[in-house]
PDB file of C-alpha atoms in Angstrom:
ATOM      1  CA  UNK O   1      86.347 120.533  84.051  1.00 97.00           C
ATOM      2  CA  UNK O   2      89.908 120.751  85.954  1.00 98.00           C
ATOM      3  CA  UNK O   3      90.070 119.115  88.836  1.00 99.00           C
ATOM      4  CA  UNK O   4      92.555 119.498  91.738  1.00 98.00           C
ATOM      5  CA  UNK O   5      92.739 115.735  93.550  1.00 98.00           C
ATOM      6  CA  UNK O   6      94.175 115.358  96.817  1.00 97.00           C
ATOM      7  CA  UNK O   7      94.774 111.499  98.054  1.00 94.00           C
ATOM      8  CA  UNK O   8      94.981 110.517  94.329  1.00 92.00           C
ATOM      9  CA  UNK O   9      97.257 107.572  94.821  1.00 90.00           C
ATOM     10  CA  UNK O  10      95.493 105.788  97.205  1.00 91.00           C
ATOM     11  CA  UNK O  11      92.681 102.725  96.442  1.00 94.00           C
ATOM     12  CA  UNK O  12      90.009 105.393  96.407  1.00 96.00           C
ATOM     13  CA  UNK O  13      91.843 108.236  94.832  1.00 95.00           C
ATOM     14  CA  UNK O  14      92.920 106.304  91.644  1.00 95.00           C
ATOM     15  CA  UNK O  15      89.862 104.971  91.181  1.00 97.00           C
ATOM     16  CA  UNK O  16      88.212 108.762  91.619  1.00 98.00           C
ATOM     17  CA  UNK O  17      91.048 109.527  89.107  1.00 97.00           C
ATOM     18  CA  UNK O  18      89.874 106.992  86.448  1.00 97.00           C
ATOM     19  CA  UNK O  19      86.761 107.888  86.888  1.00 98.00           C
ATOM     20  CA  UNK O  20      87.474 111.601  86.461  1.00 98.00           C
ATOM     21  CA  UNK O  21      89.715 110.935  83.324  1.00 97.00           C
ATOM     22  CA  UNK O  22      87.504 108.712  81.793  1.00 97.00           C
ATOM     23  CA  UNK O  23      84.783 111.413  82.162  1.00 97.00           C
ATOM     24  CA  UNK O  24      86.778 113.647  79.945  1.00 97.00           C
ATOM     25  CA  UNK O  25      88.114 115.836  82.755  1.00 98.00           C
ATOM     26  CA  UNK O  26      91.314 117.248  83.195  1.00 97.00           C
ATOM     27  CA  UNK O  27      93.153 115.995  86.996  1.00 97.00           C
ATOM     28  CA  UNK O  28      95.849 117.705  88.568  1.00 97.00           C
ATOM     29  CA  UNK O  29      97.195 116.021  91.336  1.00 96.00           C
ATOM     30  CA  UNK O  30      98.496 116.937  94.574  1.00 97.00           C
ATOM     31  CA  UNK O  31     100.795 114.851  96.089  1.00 93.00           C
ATOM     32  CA  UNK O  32     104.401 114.274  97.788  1.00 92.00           C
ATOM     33  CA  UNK O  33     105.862 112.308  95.301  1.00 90.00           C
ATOM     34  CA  UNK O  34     104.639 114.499  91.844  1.00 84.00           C
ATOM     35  CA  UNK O  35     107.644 113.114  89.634  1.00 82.00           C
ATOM     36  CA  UNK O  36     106.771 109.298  90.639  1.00 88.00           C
ATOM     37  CA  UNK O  37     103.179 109.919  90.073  1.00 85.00           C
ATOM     38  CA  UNK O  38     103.565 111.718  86.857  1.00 82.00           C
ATOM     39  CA  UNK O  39     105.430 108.416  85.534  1.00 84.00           C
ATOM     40  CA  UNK O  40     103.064 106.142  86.756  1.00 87.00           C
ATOM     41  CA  UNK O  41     100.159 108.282  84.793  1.00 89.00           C
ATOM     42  CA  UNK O  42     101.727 108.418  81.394  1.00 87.00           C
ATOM     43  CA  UNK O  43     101.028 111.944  81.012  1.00 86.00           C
ATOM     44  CA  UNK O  44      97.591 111.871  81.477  1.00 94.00           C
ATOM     45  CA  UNK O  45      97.896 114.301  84.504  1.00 95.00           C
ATOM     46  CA  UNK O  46      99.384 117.030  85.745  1.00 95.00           C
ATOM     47  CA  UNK O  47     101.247 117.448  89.349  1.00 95.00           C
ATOM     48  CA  UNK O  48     101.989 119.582  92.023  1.00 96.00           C
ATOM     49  CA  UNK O  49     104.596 118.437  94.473  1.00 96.00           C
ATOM     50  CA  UNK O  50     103.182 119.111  97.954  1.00 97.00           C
ATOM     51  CA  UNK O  51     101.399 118.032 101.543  1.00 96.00           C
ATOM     52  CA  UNK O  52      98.009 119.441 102.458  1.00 97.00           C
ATOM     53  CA  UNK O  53      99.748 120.110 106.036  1.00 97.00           C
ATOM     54  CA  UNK O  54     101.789 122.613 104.520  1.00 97.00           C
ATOM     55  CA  UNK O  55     100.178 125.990 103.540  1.00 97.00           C
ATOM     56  CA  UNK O  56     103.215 127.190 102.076  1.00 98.00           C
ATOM     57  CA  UNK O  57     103.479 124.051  99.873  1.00 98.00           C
ATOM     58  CA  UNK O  58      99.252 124.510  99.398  1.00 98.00           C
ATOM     59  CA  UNK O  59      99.544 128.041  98.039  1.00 98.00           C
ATOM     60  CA  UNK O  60      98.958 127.856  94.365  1.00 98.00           C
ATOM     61  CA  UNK O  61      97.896 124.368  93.832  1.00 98.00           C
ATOM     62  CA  UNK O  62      94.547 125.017  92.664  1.00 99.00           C
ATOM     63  CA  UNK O  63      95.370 127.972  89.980  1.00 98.00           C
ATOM     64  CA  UNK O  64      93.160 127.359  86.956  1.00 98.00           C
ATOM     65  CA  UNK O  65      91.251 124.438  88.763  1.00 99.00           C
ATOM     66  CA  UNK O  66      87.194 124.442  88.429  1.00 98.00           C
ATOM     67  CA  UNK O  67      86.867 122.226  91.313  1.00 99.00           C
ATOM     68  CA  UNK O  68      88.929 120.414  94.421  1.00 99.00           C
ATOM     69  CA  UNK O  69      88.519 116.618  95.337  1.00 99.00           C
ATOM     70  CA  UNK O  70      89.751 116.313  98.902  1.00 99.00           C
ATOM     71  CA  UNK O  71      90.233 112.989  99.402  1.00 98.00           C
ATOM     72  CA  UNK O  72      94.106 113.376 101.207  1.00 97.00           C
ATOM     73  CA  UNK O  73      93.906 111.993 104.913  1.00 96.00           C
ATOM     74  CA  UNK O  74      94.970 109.777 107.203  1.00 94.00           C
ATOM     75  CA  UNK O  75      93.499 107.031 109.747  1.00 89.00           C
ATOM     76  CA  UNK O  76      96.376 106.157 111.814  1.00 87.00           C
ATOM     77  CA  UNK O  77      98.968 108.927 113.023  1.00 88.00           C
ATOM     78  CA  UNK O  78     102.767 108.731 113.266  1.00 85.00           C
ATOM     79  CA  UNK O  79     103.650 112.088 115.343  1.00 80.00           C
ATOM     80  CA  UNK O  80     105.095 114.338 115.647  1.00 84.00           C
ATOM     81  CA  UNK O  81     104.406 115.602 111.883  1.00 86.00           C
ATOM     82  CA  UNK O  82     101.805 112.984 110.409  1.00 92.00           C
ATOM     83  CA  UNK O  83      98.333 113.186 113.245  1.00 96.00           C
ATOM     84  CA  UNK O  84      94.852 113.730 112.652  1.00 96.00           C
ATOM     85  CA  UNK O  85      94.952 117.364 113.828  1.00 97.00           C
ATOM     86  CA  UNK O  86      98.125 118.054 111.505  1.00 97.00           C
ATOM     87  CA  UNK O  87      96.496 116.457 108.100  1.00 97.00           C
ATOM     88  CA  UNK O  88      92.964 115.380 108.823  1.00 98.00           C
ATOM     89  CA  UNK O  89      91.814 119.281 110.088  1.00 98.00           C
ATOM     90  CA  UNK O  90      94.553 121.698 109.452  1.00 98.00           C
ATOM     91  CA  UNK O  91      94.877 120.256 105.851  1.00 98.00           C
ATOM     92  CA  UNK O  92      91.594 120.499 105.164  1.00 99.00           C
ATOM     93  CA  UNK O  93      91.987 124.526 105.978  1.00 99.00           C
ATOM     94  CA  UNK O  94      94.875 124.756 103.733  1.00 98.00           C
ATOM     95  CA  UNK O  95      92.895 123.462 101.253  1.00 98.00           C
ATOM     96  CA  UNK O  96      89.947 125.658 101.802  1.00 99.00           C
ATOM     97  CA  UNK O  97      91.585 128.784 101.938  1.00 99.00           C
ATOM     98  CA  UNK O  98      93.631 127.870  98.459  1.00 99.00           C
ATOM     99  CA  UNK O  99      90.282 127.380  97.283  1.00 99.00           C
ATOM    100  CA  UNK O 100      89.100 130.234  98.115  1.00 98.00           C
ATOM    101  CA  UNK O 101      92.294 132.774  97.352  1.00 98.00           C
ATOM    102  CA  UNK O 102      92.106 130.517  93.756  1.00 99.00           C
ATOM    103  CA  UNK O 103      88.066 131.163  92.981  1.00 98.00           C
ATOM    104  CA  UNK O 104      87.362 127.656  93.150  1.00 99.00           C
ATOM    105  CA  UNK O 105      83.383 127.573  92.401  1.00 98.00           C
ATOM    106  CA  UNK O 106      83.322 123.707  94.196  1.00 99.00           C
ATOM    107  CA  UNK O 107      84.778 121.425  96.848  1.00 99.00           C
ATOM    108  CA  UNK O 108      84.009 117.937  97.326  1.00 99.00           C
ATOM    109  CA  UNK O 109      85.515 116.785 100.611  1.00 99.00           C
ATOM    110  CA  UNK O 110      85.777 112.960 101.020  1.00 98.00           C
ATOM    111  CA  UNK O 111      84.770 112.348 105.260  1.00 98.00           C
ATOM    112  CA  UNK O 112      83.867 109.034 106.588  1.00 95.00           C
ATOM    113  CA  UNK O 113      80.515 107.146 107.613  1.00 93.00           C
ATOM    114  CA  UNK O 114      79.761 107.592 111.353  1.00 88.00           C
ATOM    115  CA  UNK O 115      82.093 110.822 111.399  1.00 92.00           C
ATOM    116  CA  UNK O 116      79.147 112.553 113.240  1.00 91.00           C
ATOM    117  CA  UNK O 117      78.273 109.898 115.880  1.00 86.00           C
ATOM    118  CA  UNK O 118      81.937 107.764 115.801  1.00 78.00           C
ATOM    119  CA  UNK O 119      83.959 108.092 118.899  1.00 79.00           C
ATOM    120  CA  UNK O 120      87.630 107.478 117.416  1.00 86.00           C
ATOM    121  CA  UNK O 121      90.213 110.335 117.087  1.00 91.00           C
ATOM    122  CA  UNK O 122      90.389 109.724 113.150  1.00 92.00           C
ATOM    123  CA  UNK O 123      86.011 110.254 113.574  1.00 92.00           C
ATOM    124  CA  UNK O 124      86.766 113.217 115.461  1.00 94.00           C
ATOM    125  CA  UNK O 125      88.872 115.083 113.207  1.00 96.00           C
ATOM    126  CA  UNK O 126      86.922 114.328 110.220  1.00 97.00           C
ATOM    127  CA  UNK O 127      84.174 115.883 111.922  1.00 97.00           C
ATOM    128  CA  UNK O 128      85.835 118.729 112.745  1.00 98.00           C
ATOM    129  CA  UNK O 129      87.241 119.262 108.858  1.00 98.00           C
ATOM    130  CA  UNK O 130      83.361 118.815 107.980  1.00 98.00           C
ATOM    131  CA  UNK O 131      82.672 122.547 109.891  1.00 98.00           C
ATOM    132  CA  UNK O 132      85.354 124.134 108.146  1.00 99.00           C
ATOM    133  CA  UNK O 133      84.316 122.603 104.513  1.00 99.00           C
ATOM    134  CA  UNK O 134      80.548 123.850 105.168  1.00 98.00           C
ATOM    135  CA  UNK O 135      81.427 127.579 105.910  1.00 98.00           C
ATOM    136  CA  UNK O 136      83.091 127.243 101.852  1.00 98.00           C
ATOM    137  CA  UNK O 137      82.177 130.282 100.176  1.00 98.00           C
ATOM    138  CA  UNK O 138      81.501 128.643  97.252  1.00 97.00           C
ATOM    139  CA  UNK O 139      79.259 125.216  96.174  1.00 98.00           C
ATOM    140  CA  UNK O 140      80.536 122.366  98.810  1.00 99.00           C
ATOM    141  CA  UNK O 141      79.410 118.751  99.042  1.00 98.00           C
ATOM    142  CA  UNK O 142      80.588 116.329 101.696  1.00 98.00           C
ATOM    143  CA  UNK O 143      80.721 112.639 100.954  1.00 98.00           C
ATOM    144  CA  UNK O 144      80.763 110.382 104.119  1.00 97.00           C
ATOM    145  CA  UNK O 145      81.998 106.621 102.423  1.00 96.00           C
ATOM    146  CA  UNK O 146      81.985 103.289 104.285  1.00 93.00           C
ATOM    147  CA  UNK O 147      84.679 100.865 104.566  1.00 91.00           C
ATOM    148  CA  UNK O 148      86.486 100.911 101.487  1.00 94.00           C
ATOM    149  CA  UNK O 149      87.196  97.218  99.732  1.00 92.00           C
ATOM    150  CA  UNK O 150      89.410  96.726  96.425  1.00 92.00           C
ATOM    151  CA  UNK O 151      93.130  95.981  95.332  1.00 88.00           C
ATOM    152  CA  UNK O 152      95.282  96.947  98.457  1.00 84.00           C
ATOM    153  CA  UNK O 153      92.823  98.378 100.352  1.00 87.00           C
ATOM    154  CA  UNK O 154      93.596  98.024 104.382  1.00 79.00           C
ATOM    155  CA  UNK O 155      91.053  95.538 106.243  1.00 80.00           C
ATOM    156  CA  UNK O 156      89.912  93.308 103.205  1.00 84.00           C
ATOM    157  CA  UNK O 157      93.532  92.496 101.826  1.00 85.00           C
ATOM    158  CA  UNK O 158      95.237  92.152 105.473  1.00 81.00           C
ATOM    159  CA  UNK O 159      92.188  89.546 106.431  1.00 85.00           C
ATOM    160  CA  UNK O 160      93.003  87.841 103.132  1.00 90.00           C
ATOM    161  CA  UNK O 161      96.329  87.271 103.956  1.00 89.00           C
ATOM    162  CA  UNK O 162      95.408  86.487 107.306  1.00 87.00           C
ATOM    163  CA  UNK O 163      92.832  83.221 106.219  1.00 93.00           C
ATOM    164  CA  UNK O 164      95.407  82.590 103.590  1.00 94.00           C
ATOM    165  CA  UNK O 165      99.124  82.224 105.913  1.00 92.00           C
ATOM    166  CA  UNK O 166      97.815  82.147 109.348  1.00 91.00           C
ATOM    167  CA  UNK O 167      96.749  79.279 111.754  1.00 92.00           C
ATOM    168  CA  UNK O 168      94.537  81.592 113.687  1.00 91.00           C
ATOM    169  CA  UNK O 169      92.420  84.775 112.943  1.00 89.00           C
ATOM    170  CA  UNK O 170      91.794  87.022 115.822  1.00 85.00           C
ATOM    171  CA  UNK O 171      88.301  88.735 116.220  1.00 88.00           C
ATOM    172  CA  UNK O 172      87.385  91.415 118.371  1.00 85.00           C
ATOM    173  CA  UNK O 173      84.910  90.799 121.019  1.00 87.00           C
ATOM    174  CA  UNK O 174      82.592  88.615 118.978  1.00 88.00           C
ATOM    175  CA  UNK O 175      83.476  89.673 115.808  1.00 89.00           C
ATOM    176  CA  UNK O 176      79.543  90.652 115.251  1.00 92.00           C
ATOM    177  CA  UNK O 177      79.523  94.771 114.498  1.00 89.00           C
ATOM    178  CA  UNK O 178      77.750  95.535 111.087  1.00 91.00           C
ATOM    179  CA  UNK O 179      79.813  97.473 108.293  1.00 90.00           C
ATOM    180  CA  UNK O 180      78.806  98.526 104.982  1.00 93.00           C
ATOM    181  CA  UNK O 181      82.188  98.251 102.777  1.00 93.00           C
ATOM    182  CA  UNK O 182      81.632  99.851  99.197  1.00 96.00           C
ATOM    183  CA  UNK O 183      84.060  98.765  96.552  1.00 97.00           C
ATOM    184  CA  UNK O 184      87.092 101.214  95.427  1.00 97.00           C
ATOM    185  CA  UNK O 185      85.731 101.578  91.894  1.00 98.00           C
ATOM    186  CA  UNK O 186      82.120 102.246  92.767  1.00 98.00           C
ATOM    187  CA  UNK O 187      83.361 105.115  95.475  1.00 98.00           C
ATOM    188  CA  UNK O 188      85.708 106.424  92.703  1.00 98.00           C
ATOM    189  CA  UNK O 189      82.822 106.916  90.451  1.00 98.00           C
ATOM    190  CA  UNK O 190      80.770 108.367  92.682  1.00 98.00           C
ATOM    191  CA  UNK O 191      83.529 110.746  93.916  1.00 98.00           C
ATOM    192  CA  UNK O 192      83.365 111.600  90.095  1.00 98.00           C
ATOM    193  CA  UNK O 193      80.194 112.446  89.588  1.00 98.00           C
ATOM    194  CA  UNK O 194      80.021 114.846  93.190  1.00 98.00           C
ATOM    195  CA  UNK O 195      82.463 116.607  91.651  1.00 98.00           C
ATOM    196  CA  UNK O 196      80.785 117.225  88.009  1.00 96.00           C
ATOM    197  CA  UNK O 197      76.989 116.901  89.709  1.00 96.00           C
ATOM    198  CA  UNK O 198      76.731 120.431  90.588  1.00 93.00           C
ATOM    199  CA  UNK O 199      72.864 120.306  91.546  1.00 95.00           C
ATOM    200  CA  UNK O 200      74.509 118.525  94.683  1.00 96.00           C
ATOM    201  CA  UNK O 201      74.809 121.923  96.417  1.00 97.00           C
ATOM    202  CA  UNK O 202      75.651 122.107 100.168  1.00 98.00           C
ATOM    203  CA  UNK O 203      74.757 118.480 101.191  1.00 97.00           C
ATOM    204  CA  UNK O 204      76.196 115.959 103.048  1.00 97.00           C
ATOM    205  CA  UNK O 205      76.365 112.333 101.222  1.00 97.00           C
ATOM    206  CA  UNK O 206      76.359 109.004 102.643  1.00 96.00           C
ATOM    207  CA  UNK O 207      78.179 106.368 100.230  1.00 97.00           C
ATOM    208  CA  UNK O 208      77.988 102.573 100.726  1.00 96.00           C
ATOM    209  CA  UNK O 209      77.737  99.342  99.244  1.00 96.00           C
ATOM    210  CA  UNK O 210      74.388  97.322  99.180  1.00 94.00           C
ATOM    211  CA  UNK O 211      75.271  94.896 101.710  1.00 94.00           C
ATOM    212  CA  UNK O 212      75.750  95.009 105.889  1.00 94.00           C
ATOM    213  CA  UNK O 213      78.160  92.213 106.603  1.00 93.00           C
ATOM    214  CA  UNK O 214      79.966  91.837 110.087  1.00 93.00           C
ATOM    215  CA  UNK O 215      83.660  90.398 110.483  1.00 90.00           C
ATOM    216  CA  UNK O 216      82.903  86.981 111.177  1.00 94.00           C
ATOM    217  CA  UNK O 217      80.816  86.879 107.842  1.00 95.00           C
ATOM    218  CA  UNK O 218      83.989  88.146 106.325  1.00 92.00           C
ATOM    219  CA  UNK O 219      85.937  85.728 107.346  1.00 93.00           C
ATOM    220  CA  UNK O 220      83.630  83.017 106.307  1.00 96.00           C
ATOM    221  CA  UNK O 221      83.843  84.524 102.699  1.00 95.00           C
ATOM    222  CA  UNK O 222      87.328  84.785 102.471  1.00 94.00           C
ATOM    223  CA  UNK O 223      87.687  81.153 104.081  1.00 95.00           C
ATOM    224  CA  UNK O 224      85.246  79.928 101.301  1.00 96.00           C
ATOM    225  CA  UNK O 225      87.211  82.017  98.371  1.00 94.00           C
ATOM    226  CA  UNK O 226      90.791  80.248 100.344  1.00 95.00           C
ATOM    227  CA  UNK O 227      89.922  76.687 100.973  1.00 96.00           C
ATOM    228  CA  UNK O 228      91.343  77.701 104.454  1.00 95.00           C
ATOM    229  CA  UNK O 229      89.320  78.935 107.611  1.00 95.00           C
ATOM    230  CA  UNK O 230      91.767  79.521 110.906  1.00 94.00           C
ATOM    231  CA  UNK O 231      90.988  78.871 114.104  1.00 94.00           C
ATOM    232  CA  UNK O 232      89.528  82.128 115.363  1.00 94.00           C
ATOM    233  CA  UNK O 233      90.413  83.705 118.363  1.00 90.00           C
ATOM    234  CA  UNK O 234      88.216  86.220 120.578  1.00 89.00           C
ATOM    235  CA  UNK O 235      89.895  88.906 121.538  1.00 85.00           C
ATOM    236  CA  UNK O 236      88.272  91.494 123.828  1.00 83.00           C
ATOM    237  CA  UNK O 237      88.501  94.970 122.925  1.00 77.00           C
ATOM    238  CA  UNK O 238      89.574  95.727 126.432  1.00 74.00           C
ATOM    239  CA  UNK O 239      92.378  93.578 126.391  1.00 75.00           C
ATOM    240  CA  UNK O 240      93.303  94.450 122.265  1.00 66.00           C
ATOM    241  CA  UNK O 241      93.453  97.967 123.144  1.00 64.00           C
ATOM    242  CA  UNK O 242      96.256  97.700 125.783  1.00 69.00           C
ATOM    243  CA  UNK O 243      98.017  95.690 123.537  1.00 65.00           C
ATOM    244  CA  UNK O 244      97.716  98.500 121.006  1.00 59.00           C
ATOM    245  CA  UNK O 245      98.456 101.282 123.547  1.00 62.00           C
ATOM    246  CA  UNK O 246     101.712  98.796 124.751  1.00 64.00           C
ATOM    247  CA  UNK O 247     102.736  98.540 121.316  1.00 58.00           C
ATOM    248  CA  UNK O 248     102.745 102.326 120.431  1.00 60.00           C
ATOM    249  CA  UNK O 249     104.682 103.164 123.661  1.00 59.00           C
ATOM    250  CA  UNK O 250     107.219 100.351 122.691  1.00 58.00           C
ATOM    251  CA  UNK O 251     107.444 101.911 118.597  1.00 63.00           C
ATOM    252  CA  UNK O 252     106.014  99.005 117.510  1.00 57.00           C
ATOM    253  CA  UNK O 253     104.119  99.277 114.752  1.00 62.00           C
ATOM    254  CA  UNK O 254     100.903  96.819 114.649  1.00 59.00           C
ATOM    255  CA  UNK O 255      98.553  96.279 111.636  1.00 61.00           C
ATOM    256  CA  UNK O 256      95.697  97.896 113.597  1.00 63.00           C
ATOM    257  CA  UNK O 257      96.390 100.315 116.369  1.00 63.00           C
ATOM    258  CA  UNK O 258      94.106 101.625 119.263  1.00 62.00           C
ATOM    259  CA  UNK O 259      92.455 104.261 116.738  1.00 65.00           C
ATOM    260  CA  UNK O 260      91.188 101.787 114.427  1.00 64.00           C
ATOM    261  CA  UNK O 261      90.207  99.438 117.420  1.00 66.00           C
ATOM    262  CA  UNK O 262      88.038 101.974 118.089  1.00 65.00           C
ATOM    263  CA  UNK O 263      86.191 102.259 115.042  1.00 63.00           C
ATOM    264  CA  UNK O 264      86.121  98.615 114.636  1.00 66.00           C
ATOM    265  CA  UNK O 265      83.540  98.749 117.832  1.00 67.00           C
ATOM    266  CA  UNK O 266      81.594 101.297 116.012  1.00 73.00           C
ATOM    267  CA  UNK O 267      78.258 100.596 113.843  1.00 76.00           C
ATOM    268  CA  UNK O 268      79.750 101.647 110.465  1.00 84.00           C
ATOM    269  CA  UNK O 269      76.558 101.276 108.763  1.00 90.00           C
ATOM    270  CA  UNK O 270      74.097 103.948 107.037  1.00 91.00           C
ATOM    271  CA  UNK O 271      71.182 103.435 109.886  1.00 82.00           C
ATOM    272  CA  UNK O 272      66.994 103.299 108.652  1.00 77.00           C
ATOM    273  CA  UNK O 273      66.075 107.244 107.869  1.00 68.00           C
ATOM    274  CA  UNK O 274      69.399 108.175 107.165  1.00 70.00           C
ATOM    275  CA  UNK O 275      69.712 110.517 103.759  1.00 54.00           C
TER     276      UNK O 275
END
């Protein structure tokens, strides 16, 4: 099978690229920086040079291509080109209707757990991309993963280097909402398999790892793993999101910003009765 994979140089899209390779598919993959990536892959791709925001830059990417892994997206904007709206939603479409103009028989689109009851911009748009992926003409499966953990991933890797140089580790509120993370390899193989599983028809799929942990249980791991544990520091979410909002106005870029805050106070967890 050829796939077309957007997002294939993040944590998750390399590992859904392994997986897909290893499979003994062919990968073509979409991205801004095609020569770079081509390098890095020894050959064992193809590339397109391109951003899912541009339907001019879209147009063609999928020629030959059995099946599209959307993973391309973003969870923190930087306007006026990179926002939720811009990549999130009106990427999605671009790569919809190149899907469709190309005879693409299936689309796996790569959402977020809690899209449907999250509150957060970055929740909001992935929602919205969700309605466009389920009017696909042809098969369509959306895959809803948790909090992401592996080799440069964004929460996991910043806390570690938090416990490991800091004196103090702040925590939001009281550091005590559940998450599921699933590791970066386990998500790429899945991601693999909802692309060549074509009995998964028109469903949506909710991807996690086996545990619920919170961030204070985090932090107790990583201070076990370190030898260090900072002091920690409650910070209400009240008081973090001004700081965030300050911050933005000011161009200052912080490690989380008043998106993510918001998740971070959501349940991202797959609840009892959930499919």
């Amino acid at each position: 099978m050829k796939v077309l994979v957007t997002g294939g140089t993040g944590v998750v899209g390399t590992a859904a690229v392994r997986a897909l390779l290893a499979g003994g598919n062919s990968v073509r993959l979409f991205s801004r920086h095609a020569a770079e990536d081509a390098a890095r892959w020894r050959g064992e791709v193809e590339t397109w040079k391109g951003s899912v925001s541009s339907s001019q830059e879209v147009t063609g990417a999928a020629e030959g291509c059995d099946a599209i892994l959307h993973i391309a997206g973003i969870a923190e904007e930087r306007p006026p080109e990179l926002t939720f709206e811009n990549v999130n939603v009106h990427g999605t479409a671009n790569l919809l209707q190149e899907g469709e103009r190309a005879g693409v028989k299936r689309l796996v689109y790569v959402s977020s757990l809690g899209a449907e009851r999250g509150g957060s911009d970055y929740h909001a748009s992935k929602l919205r991309a969700e309605g466009l992926v389920e009017a696909y003409p042809g098969e369509w499966l959306i895959c809803r993963p948790g909090n992401v953990y592996g080799p440069g991933d964004e929460v996991v890797s910043f806390l570690l280097q938090v416990v490991r140089s800091s004196p103090a580790a702040p925590v939001i509120d009281a550091g005590d909402q559940p998450f599921q993370p699933i590791y970066s390899e386990d998500l790429g193989a899945a991601l693999a398999l909802a692309v060549t599983r074509r009995d998964l028809n028109r469903r949506v799929l909710l991807l996690a790892g086996p545990e619920v942990t919170t961030m204070q249980d985090l932090l107790d791991r990583l201070a076990r793993l370190t030898g260090r544990d900072p002091v920690r520091v409650p910070v209400p979410s009240a008081l973090a999101s001004l700081g965030a909002q300050a911050a933005s106005l000011l161009g200052v870029r912080l490690p989380i910003d008043d998106n993510k805050l918001a998740m971070l106070r959501e349940e991202n967890v797959i609840r009892p009765g959930e499919v």
